[in-house]
PDB file of C-alpha atoms and ligand atoms in Angstrom:
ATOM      1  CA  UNK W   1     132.404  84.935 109.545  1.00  0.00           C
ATOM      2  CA  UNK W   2     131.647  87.972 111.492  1.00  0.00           C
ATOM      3  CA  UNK W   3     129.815  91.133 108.975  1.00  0.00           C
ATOM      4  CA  UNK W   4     130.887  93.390 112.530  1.00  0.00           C
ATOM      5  CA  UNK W   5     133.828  93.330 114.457  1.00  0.00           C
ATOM      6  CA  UNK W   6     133.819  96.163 116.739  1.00  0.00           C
ATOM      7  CA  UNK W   7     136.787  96.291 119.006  1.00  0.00           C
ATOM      8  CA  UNK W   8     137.524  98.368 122.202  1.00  0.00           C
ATOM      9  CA  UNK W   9     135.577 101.590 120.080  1.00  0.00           C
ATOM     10  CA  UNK W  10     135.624 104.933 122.010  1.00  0.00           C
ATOM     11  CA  UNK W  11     134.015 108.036 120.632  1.00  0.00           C
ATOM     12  CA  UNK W  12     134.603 111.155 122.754  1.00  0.00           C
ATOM     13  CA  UNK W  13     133.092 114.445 122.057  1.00  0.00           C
ATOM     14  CA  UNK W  14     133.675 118.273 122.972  1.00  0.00           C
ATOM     15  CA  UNK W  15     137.423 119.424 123.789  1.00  0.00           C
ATOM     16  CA  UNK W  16     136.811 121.312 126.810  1.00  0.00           C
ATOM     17  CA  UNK W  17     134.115 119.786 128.454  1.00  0.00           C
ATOM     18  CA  UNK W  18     134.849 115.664 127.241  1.00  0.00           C
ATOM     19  CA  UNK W  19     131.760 113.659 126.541  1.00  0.00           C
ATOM     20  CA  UNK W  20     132.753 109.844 126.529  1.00  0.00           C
ATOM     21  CA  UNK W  21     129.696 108.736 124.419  1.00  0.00           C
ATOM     22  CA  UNK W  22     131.048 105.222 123.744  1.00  0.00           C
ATOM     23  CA  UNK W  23     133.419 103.946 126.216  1.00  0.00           C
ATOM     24  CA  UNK W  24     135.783 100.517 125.063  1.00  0.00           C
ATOM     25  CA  UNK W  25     132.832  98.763 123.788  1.00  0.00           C
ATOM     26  CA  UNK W  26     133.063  95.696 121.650  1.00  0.00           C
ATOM     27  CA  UNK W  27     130.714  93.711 120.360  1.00  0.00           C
ATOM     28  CA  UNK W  28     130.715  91.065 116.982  1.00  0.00           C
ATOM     29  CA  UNK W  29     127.981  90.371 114.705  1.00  0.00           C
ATOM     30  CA  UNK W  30     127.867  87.147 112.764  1.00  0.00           C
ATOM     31  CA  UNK W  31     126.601  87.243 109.408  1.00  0.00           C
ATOM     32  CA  UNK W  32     123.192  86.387 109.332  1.00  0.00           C
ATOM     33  CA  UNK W  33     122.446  87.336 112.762  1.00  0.00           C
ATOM     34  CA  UNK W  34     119.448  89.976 113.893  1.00  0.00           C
ATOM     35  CA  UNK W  35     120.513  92.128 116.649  1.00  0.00           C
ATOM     36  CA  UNK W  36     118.407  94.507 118.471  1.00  0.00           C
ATOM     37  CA  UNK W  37     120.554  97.636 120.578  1.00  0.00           C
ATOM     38  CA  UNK W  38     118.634  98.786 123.700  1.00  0.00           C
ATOM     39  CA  UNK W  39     119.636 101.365 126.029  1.00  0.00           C
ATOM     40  CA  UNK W  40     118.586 104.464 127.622  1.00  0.00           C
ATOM     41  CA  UNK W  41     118.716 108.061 126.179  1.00  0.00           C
ATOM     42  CA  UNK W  42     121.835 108.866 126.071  1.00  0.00           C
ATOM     43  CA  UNK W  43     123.497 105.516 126.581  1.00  0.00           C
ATOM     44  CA  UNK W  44     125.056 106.107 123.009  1.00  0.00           C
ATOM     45  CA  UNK W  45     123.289 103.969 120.887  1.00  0.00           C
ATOM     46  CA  UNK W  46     122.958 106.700 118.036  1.00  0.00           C
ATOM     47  CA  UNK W  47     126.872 107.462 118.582  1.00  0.00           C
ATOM     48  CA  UNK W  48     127.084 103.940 117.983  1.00  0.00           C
ATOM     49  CA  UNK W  49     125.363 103.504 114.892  1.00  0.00           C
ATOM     50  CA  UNK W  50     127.023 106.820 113.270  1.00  0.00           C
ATOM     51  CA  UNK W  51     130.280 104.659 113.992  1.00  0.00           C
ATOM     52  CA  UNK W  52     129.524 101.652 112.394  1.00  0.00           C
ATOM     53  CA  UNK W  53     128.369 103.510 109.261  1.00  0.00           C
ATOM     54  CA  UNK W  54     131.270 105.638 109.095  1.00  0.00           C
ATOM     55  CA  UNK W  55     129.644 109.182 109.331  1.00  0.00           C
ATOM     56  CA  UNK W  56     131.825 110.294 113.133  1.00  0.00           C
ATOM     57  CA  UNK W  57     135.029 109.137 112.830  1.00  0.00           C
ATOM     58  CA  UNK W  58     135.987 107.023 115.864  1.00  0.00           C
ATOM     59  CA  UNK W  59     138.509 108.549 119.032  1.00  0.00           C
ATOM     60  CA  UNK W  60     140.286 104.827 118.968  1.00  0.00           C
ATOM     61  CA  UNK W  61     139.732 101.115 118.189  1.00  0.00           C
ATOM     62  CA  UNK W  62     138.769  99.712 115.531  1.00  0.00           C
ATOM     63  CA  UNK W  63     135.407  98.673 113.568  1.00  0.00           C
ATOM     64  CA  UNK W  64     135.257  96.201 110.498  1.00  0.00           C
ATOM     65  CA  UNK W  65     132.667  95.247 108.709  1.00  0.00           C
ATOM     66  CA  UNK W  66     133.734  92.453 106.482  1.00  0.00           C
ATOM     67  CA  UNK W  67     136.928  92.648 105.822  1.00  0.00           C
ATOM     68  CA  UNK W  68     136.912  96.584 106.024  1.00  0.00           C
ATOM     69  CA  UNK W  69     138.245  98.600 108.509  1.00  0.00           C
ATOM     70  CA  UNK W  70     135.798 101.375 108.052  1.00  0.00           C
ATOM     71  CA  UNK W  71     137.578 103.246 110.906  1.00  0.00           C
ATOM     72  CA  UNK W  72     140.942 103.991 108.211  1.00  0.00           C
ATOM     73  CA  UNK W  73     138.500 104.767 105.066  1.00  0.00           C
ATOM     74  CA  UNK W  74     139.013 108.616 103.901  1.00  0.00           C
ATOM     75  CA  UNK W  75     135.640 110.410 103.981  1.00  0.00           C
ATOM     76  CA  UNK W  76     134.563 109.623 100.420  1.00  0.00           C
ATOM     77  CA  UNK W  77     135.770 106.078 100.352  1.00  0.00           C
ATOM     78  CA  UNK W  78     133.072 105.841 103.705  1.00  0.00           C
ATOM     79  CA  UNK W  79     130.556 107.180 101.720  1.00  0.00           C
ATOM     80  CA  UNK W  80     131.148 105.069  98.573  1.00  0.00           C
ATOM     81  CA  UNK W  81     131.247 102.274 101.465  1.00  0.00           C
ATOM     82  CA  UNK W  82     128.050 103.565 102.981  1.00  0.00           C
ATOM     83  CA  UNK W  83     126.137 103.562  99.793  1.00  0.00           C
ATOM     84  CA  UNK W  84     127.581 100.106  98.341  1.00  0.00           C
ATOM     85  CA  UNK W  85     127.689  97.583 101.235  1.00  0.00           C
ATOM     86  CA  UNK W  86     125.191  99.489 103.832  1.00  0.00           C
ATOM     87  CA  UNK W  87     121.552  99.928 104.176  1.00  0.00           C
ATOM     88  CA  UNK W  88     119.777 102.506 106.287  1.00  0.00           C
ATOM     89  CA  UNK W  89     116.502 102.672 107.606  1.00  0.00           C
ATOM     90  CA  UNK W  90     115.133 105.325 110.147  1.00  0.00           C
ATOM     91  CA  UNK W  91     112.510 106.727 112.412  1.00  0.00           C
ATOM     92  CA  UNK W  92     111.020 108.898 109.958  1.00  0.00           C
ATOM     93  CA  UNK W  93     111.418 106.946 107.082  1.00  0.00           C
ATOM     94  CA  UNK W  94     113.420 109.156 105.066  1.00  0.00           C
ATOM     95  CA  UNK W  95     110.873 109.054 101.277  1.00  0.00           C
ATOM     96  CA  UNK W  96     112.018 111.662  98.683  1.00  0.00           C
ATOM     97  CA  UNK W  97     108.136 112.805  98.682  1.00  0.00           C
ATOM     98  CA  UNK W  98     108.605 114.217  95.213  1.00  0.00           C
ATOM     99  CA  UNK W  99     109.300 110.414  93.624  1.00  0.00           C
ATOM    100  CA  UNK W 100     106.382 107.372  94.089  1.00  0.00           C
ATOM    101  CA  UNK W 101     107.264 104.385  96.462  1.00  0.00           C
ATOM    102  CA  UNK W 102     108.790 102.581  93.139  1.00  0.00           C
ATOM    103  CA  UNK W 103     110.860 105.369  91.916  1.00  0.00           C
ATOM    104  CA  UNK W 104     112.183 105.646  95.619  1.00  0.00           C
ATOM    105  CA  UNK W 105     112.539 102.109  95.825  1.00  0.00           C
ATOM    106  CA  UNK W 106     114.823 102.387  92.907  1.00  0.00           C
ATOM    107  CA  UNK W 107     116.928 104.793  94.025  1.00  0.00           C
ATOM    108  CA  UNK W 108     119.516 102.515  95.172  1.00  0.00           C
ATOM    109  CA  UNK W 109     119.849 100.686  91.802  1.00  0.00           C
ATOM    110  CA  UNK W 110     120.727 104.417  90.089  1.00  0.00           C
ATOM    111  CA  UNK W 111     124.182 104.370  91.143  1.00  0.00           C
ATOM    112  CA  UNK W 112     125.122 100.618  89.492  1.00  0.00           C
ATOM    113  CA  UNK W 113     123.676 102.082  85.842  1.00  0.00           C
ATOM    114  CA  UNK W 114     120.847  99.437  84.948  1.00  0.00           C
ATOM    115  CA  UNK W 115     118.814  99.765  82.569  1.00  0.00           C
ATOM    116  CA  UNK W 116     115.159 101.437  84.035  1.00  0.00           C
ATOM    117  CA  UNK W 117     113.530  97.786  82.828  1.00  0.00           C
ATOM    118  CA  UNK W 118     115.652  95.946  84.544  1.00  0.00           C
ATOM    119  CA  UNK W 119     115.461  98.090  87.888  1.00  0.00           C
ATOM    120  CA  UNK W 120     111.680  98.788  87.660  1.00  0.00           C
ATOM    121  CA  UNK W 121     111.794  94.623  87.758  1.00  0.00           C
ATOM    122  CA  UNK W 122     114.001  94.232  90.712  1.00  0.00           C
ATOM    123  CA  UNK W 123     111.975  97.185  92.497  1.00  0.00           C
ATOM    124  CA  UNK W 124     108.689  95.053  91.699  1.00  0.00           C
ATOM    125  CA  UNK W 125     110.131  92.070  93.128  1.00  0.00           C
ATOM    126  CA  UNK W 126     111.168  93.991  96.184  1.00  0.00           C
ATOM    127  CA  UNK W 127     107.981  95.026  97.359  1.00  0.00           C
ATOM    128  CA  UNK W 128     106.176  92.180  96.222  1.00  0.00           C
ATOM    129  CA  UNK W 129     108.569  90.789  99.236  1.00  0.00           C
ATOM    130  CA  UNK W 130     107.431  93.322 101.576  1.00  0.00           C
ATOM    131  CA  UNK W 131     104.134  93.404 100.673  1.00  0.00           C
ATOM    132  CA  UNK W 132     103.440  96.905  99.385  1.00  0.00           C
ATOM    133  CA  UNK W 133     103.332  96.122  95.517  1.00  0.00           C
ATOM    134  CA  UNK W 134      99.974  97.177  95.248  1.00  0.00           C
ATOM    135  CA  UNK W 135     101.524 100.904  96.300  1.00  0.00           C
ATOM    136  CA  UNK W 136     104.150 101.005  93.491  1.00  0.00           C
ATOM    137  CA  UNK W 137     102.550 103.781  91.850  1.00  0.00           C
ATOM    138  CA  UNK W 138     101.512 105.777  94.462  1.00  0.00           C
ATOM    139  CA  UNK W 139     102.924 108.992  95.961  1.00  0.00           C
ATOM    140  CA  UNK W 140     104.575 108.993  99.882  1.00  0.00           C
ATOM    141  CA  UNK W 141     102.203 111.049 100.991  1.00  0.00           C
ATOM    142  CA  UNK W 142      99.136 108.829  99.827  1.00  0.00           C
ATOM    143  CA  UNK W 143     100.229 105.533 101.688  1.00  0.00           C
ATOM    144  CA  UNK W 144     100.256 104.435 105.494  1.00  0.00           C
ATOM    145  CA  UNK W 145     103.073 104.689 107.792  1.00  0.00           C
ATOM    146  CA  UNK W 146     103.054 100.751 108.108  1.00  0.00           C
ATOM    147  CA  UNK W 147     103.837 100.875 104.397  1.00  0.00           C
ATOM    148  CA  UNK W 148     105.789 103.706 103.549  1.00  0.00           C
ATOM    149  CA  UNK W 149     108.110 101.900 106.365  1.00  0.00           C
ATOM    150  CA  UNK W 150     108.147  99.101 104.469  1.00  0.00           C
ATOM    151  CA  UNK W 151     109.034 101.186 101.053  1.00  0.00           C
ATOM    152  CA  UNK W 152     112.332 102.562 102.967  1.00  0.00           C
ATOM    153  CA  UNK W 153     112.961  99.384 104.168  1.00  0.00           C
ATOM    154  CA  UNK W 154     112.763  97.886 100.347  1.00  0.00           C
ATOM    155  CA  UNK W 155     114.967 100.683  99.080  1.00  0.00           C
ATOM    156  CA  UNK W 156     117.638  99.812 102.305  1.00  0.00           C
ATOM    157  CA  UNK W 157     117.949  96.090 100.771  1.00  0.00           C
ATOM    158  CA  UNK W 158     117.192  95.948  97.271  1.00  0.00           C
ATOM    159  CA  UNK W 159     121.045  96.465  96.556  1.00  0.00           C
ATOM    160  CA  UNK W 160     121.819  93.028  98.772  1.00  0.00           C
ATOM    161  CA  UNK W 161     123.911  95.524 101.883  1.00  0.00           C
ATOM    162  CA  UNK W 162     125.929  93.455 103.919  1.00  0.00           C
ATOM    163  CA  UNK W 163     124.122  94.782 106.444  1.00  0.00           C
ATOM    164  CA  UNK W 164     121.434  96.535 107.360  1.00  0.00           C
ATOM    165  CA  UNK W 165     121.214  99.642 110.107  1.00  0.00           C
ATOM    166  CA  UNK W 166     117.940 100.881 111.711  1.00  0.00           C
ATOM    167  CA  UNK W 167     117.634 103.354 114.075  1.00  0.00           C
ATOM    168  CA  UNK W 168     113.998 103.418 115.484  1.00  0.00           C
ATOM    169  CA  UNK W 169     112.332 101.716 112.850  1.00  0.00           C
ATOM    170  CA  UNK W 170     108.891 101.550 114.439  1.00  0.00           C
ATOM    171  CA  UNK W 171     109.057 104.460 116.681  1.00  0.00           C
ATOM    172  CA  UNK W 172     106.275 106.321 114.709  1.00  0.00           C
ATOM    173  CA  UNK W 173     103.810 103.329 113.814  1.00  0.00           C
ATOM    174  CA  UNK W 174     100.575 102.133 115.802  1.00  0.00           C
ATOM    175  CA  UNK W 175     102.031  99.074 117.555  1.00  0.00           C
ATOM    176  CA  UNK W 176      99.936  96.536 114.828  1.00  0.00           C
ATOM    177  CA  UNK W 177     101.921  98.514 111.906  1.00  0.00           C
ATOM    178  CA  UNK W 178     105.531  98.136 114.159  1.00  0.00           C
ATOM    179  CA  UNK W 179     104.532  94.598 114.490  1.00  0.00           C
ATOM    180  CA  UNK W 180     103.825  93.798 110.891  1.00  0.00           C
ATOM    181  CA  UNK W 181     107.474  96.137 110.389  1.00  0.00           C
ATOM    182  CA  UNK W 182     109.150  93.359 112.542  1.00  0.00           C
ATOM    183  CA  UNK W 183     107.767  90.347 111.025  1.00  0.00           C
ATOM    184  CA  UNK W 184     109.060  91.581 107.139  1.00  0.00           C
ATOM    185  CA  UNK W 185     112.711  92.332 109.584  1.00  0.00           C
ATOM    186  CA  UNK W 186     112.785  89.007 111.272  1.00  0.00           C
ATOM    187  CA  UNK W 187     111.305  87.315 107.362  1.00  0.00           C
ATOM    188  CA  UNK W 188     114.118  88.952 105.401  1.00  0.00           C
ATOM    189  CA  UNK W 189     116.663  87.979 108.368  1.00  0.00           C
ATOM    190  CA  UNK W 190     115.374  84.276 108.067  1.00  0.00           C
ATOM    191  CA  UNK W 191     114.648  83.750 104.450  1.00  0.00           C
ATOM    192  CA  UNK W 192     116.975  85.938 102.931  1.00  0.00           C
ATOM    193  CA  UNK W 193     119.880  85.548 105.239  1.00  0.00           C
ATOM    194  CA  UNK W 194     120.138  89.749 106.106  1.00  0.00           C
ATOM    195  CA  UNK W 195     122.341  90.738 108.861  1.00  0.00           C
ATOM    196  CA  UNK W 196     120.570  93.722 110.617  1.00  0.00           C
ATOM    197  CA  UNK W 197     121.246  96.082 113.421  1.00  0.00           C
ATOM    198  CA  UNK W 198     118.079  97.507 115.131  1.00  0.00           C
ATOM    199  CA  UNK W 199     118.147 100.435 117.362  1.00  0.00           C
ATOM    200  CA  UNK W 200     115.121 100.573 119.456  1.00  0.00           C
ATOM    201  CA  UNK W 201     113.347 101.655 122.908  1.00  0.00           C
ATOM    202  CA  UNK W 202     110.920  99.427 122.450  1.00  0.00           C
ATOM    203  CA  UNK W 203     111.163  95.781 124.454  1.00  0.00           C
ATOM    204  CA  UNK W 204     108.504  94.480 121.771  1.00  0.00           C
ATOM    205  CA  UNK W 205     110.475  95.632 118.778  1.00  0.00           C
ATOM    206  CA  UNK W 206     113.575  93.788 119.993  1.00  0.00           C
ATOM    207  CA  UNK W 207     112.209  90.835 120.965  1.00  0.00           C
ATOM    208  CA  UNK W 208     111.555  90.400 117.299  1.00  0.00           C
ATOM    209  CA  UNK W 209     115.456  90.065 116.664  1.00  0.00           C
ATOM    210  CA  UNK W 210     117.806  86.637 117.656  1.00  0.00           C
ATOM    211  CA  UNK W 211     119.906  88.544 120.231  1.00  0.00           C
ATOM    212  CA  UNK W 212     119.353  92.187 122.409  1.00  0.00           C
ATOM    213  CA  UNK W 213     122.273  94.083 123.304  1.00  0.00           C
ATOM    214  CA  UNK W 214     122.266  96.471 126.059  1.00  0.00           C
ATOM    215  CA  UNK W 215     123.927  99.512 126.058  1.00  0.00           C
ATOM    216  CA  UNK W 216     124.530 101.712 129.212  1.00  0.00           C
ATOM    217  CA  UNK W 217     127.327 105.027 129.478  1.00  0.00           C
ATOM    218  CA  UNK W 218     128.519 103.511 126.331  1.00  0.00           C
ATOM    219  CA  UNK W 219     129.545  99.829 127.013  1.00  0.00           C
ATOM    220  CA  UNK W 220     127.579  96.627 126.514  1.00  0.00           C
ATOM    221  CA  UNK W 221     126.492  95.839 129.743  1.00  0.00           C
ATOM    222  CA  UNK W 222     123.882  93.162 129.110  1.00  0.00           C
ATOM    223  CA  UNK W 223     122.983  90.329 126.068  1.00  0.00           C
ATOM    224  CA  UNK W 224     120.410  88.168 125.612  1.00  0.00           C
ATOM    225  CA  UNK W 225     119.767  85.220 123.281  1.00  0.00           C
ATOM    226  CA  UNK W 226     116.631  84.123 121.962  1.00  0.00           C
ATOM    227  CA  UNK W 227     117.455  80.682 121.277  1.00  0.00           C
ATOM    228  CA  UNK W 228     118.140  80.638 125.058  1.00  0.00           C
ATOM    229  CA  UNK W 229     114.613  81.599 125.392  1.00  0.00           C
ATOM    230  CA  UNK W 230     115.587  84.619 127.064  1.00  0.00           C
ATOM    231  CA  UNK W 231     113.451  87.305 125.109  1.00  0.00           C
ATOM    232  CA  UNK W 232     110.330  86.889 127.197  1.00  0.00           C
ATOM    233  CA  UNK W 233     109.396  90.735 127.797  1.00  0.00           C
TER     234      UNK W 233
HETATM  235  P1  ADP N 301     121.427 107.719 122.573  1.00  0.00           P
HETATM  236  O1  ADP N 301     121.314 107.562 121.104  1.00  0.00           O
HETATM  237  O2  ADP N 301     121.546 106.420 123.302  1.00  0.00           O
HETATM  238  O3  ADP N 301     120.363 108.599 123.148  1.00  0.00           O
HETATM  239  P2  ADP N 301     123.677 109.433 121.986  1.00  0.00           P
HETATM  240  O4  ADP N 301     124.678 108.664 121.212  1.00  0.00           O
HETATM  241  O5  ADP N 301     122.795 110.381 121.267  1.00  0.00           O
HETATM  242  O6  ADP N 301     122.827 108.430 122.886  1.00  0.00           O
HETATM  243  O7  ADP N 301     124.442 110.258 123.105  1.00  0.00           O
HETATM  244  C1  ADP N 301     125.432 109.690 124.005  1.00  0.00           C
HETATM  245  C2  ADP N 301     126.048 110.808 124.823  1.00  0.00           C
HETATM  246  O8  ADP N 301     126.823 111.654 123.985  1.00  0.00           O
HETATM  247  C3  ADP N 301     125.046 111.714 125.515  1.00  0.00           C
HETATM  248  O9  ADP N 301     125.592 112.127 126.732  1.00  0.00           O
HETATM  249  C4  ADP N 301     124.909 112.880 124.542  1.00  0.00           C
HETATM  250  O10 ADP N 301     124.506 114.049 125.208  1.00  0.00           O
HETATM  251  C5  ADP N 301     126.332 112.987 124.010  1.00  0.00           C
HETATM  252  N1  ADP N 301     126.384 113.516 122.625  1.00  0.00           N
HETATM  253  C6  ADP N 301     125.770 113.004 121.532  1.00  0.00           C
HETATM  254  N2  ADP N 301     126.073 113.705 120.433  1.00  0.00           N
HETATM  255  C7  ADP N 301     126.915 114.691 120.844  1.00  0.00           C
HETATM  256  C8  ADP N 301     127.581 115.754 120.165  1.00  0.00           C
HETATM  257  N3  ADP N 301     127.476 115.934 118.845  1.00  0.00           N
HETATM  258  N4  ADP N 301     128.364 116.566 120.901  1.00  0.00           N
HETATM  259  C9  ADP N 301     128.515 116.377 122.235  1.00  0.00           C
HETATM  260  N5  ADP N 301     127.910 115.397 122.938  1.00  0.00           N
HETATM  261  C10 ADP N 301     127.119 114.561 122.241  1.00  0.00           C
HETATM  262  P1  ADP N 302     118.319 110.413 119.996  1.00  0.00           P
HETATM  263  O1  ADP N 302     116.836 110.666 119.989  1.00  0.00           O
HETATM  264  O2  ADP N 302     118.798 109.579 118.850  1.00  0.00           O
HETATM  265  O3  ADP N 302     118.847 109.944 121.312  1.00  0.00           O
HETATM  266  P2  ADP N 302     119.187 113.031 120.719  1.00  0.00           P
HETATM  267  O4  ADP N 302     117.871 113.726 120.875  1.00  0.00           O
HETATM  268  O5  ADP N 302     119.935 112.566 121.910  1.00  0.00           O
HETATM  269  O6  ADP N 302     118.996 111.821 119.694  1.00  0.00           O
HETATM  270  O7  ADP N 302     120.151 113.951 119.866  1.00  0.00           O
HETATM  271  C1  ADP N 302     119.763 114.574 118.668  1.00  0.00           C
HETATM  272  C2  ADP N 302     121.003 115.115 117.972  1.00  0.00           C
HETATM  273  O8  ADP N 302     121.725 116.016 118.834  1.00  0.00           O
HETATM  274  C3  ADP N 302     121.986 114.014 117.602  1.00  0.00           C
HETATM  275  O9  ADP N 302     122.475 114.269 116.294  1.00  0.00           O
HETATM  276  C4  ADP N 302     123.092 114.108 118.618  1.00  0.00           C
HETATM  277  O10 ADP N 302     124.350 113.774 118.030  1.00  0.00           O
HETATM  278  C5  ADP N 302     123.060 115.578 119.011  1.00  0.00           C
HETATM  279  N1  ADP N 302     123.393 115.756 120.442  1.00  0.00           N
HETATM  280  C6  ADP N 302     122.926 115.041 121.483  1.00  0.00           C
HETATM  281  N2  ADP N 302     123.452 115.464 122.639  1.00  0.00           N
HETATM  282  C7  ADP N 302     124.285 116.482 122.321  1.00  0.00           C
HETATM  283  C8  ADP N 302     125.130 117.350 123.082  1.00  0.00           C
HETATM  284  N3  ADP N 302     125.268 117.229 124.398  1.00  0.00           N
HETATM  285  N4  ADP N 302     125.821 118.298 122.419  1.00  0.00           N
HETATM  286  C9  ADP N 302     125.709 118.399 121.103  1.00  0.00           C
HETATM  287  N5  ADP N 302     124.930 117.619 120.327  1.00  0.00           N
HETATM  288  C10 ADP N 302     124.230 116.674 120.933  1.00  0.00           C
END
C-alpha cells in the first residue's frame, strides 16, 4: 500500500516569466518506508514538499496520499487534511515559545477534544519516546536545540500522521545533536512503523533513511537503496 503516489506532478510559477519548479516528477512511497529528498538549491525540493502537503496547489498531475487525492481537496478540506493525517517538522523547529515543551507537545491533541489528563498522558508518553521527558516542564527557550528538535518532532507524531514531512530537520544542530535527531527518525520509522519524508542537504542526514531520492530541475534523477548497501557517503 503506497501512503504517496505522486504522478507526473508539475508546479509552474510566474505568468510572464514561467518558472518550471517541478517538472513530470513521480515518485511512490510505501507505507512504512523512510525517504530522504536531496538536491541542490533550487532543484525544487521545497516546491515539492508544499505539494505533497497541499499548501501550492499543483499546475497538473496528481498526488495521493492514501486514498486522497490531495490535489482536488478545496483549501480548507487541505488544511483539515494537513492537520489530521500530516505531520510537519522544520528547520527552525517551529515552538510556540510562550507554551512549555509539554503544552506544545499537546497541541496536536487540542483539536480531537480530550480531556487535559488524558492528553498530558499521551504527551508524557511521547517524549518519554524521544527522550526529552525530563524537559516537560520547561520553557523553549531553556532547552537545547538537540531537544527542542525532538519536542517538534513529538508534537509532529503524537496524533499517529500518516506521514510525516521534514524539511531540514537538522540543518541548525551541531552534527552529534543531528545525529541523535536521526536515530529517534530512523527508531520511530522502525519501531513504530512511521512513513517519513526528509528534506535535507546533508549526505549524513540521509543516509539515516531506507532510500535517497535525488532531485535535479525538478525530476527524480537518481535513487538509492539502503538495503542495496548503497548509502555509503
Ligand atoms: P529548493 O527547495 O530545492 O531550493 P525551490 O522549490 O525553493 O527549490 O525552488 C525551485 C525553483 O522554483 C527555483 O528556481 C526557485 O527560484 C523557483 N521558485 C520557488 N518559489 C517560487 C515562487 N514563489 N515564485 C517563483 N519562483 C519560485
Ligand atoms: P530554500 O532554502 O528552502 O531553498 P529559498 O531560499 O529558495 O528556500 O526560498 C525561500 C522562499 O522564497 C520560499 O518560500 C520560496 O518559495 C520563495 N522563492 C524562492 N525563489 C523564488 C523566486 N524566484 N521568486 C519568488 N519567490 C521565490
Amino acid at each position: 500500500m503506497n501512503v504517496l503516489s505522486v504522478d507526473q506532478a508539475t508546479k509552474i510559477y510566474g505568468n510572464k516569466v514561467k518558472v518550471r519548479a517541478v517538472d513530470h516528477l513521480s515518485l511512490s512511497v510505501m507505507e512504512g518506508e523512510f525517504v530522504a529528498i536531496m538536491g541542490p538549491s533550487g532543484s525544487g525540493k521545497s516546491t515539492f514538499l508544499n505539494l505533497i502537503s497541499g499548501i501550492l496547489p499543483l499546475t497538473s498531475g496528481e498526488i495521493r496520499i492514501g486514498e486522497e487525492d490531495i490535489s482536488r481537496l478545496k483549501e480548507e478540506e487541505a488544511a483539515r487534511f494537513r492537520r489530521d493525517k500530516l505531520g510537519f517538522v522544520f528547520q527552525d523547529y517551529n515552538l510556540v515559545d510562550t507554551l512549555t515543551i509539554g503544552e506544545n507537545i499537546m497541541l496536536p491533541l487540542m483539536f480531537q477534544q480530550k480531556d487535559p489528563g488524558s492528553m498530558r498522558k499521551e504527551a508524557h508518553i511521547c517524549a518519554e519516546k524521544l527522550g526529552i521527558d525530563a524537559v516537560f516542564d520547561s520553557r523553549t527557550y531553556e532547552v537545547s536545540g538537540g531537544q527542542a528538535q525532538r519536542a517538534a518532532i513529538a508534537r509532529a507524531i503524537i496524533h499517529h500522521p500518516k506521514l510525516l514531512l521534514a524539511d531540514e530537520p537538522t540543518g541548525n544542530l551541531d552534527s552529534a545533536s543531528a545525529e541523535q535527531v536521526m536515530r529517534m527518525f530512523a527508531a520511530l520509522n522502525t519501531e513504530e512503523h512511521v512513513s517519513s519524508i526528509v528534506v535535507t542537504h546533508d549526505p549524513r542526514t540521509a543516509s539515516f533513511c531506507g532510500r535517497v531520492v535525488f532531485i535535479r530541475d525538478g525530476k527524480v534523477f537518481h535513487e538509492l537503496y539502503r538495503e542495496d548497501n548503497q548509502l555509503q557517503f
